[in-house]
Protein backbone atom coordinates (compact mmCIF):
# COMPACT_ATOMS: atom_id res chain seq x y z
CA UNK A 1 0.00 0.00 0.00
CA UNK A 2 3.18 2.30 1.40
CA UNK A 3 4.67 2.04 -2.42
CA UNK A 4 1.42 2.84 -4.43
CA UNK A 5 0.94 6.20 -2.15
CA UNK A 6 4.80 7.38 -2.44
CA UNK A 7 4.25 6.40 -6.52
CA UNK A 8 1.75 8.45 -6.93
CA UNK A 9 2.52 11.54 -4.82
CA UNK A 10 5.77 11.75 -6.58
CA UNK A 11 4.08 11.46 -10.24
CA UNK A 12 1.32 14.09 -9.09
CA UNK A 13 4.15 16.34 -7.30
CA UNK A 14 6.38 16.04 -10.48
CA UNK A 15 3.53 18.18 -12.73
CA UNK A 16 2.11 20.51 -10.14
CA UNK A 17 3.21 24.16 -11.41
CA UNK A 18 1.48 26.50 -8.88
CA UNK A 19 2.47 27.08 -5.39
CA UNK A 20 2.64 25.67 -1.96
CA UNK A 21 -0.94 26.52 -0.57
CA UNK A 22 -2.28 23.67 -2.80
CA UNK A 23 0.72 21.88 -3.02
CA UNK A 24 3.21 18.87 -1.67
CA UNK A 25 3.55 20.34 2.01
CA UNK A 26 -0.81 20.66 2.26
CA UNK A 27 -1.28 17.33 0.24
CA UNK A 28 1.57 15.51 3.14
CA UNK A 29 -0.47 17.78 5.86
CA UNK A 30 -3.70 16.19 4.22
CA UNK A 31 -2.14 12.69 4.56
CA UNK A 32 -1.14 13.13 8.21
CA UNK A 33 -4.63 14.36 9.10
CA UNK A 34 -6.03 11.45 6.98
CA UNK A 35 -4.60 8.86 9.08
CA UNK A 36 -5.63 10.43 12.33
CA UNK A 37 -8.97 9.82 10.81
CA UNK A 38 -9.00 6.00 10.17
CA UNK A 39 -11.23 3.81 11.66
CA UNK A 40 -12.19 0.53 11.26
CA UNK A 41 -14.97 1.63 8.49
CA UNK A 42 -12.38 4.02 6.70
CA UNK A 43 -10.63 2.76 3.19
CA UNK A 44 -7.00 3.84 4.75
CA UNK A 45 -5.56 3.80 1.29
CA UNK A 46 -8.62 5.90 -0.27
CA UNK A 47 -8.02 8.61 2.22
CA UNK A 48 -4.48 8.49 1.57
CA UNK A 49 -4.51 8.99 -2.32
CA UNK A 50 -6.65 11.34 -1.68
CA UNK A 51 -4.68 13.44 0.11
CA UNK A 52 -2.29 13.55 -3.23
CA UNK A 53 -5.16 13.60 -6.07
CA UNK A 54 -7.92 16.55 -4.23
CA UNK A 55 -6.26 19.58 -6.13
CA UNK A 56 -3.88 18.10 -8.38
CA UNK A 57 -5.90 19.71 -11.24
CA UNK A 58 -5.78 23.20 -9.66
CA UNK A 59 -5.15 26.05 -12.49
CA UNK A 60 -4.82 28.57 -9.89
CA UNK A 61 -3.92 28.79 -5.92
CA UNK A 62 -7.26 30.67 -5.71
CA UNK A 63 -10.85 30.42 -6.36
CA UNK A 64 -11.05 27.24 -8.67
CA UNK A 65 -14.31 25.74 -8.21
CA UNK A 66 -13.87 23.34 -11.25
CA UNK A 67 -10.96 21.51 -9.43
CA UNK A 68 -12.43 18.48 -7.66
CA UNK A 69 -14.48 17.26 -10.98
CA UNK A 70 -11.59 17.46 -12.62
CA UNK A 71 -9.11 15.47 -10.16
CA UNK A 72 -12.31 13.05 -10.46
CA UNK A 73 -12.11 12.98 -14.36
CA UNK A 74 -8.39 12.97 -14.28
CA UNK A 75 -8.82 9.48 -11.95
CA UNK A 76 -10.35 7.52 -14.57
CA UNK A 77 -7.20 8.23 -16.66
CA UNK A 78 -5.28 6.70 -13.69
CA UNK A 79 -6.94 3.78 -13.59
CA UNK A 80 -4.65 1.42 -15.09
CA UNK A 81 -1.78 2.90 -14.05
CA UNK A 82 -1.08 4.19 -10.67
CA UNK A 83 -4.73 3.41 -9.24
CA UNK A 84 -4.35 0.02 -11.09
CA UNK A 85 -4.45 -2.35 -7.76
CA UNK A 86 -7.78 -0.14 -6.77
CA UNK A 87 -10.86 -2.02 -6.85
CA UNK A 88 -13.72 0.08 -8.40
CA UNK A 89 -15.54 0.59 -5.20
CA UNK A 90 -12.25 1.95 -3.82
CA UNK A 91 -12.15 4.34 -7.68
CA UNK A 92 -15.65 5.49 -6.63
CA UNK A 93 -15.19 6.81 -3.49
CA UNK A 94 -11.73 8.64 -4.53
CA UNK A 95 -13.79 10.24 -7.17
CA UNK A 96 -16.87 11.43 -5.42
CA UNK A 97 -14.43 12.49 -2.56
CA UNK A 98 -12.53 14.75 -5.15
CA UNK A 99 -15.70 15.72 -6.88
CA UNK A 100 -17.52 17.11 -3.71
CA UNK A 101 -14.37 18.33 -1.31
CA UNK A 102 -15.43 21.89 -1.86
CA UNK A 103 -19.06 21.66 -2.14
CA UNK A 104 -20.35 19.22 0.30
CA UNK A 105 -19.82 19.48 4.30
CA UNK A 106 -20.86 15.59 4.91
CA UNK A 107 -21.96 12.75 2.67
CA UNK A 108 -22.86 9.81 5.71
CA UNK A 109 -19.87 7.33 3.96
CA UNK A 110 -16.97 7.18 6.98
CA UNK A 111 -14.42 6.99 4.12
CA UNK A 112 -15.39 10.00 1.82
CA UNK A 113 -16.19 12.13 5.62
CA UNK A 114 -12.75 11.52 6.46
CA UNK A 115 -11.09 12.51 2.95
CA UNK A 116 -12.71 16.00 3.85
CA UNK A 117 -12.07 16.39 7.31
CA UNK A 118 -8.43 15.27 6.20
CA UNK A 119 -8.06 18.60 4.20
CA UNK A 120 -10.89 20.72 6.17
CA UNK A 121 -8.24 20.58 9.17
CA UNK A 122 -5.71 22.09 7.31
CA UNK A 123 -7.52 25.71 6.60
CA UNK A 124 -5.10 26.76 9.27
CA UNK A 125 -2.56 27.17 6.18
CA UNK A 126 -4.79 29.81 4.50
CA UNK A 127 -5.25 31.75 8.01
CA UNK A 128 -8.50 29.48 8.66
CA UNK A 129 -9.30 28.32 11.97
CA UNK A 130 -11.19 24.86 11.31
CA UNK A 131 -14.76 24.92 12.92
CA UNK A 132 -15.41 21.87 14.49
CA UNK A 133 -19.10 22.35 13.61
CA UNK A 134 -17.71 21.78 9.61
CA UNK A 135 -16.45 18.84 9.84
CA UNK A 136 -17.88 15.53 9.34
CA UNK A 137 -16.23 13.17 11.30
CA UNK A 138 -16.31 12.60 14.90
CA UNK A 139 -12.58 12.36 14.91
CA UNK A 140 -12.61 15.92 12.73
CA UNK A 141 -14.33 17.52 15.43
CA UNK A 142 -11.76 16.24 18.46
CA UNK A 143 -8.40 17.18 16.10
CA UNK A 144 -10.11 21.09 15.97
CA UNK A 145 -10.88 21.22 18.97
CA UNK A 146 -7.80 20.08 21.12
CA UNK A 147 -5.22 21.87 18.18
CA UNK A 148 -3.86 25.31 18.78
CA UNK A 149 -3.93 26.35 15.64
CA UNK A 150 -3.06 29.69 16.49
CA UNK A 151 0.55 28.40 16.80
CA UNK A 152 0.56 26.61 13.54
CA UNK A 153 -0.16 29.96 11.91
CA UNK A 154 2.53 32.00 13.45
């Protein structure tokens, strides 16, 4: 599992042209939150690539709201490659996880909760304090709340 992640965070790192708010150090941020967030009904691995695919297909550090339908669109060309040992549950929830990061606060499936929680507790970056009452995990909630983000921003 360890060797399809690091595969496919370098390929995605190795074409990403903007800067860092969207980029490597948020996606590894993503992945650290990610897997604070597992639990025995959470794909591990779907979080995980998520954490490297979510705004791979940024065109700008800004406002982008076509970004997570395209990382989804830009999975299926992935699929027998680097997301090749996926099965196509585990394809589905990457891409509806991508697709609605930005537009939905909670979807009910543990997995696709915890792929947005995973980047929702990284606002700090952008001078966002998470708000516990945003996130959709349980876990989320307890991360916000006991972090002093305040410190991670200075």
């Amino acid at each position: 599992m360890q060797e399809i992640i690091q595969t496919l965070r370098d390929y995605v790192h190795s074409r990403w042209t903007l800067g860092e708010l969207h980029g490597i150090n948020h996606w590894d941020r993503v992945y650290a939150y990610g897997q604070q967030l597992i639990t025995p009904d959470v794909d591990s691995l779907v979080v995980a690539l998520f954490a490297y695919l979510h705004d791979s297909c940024r065109t700008v550090d800004g406002y982008d709201t076509l970004h997570g339908i395209k990382a989804a669109e830009w999975i299926d060309t992935l699929r027998d490659t680097y997301l090749k040992p996926l099965s196509d549950k585990q394809i589905e929830l990457l891409k509806i996880a991508c697709r609605l990061h930005t537009t939905t606060m909670k979807t009910g499936d543990p997995t696709i909760d915890a792929c947005f929680d995973a980047d929702r507790l990284d606002l700090w970056r952008a001078g966002i304090t998470p708000d516990p009452e945003k996130l959709a995990t349980e876990k989320g909630r307890q991360i916000a709340m006991n972090t002093d983000y305040a410190a991670l921003m200075e």
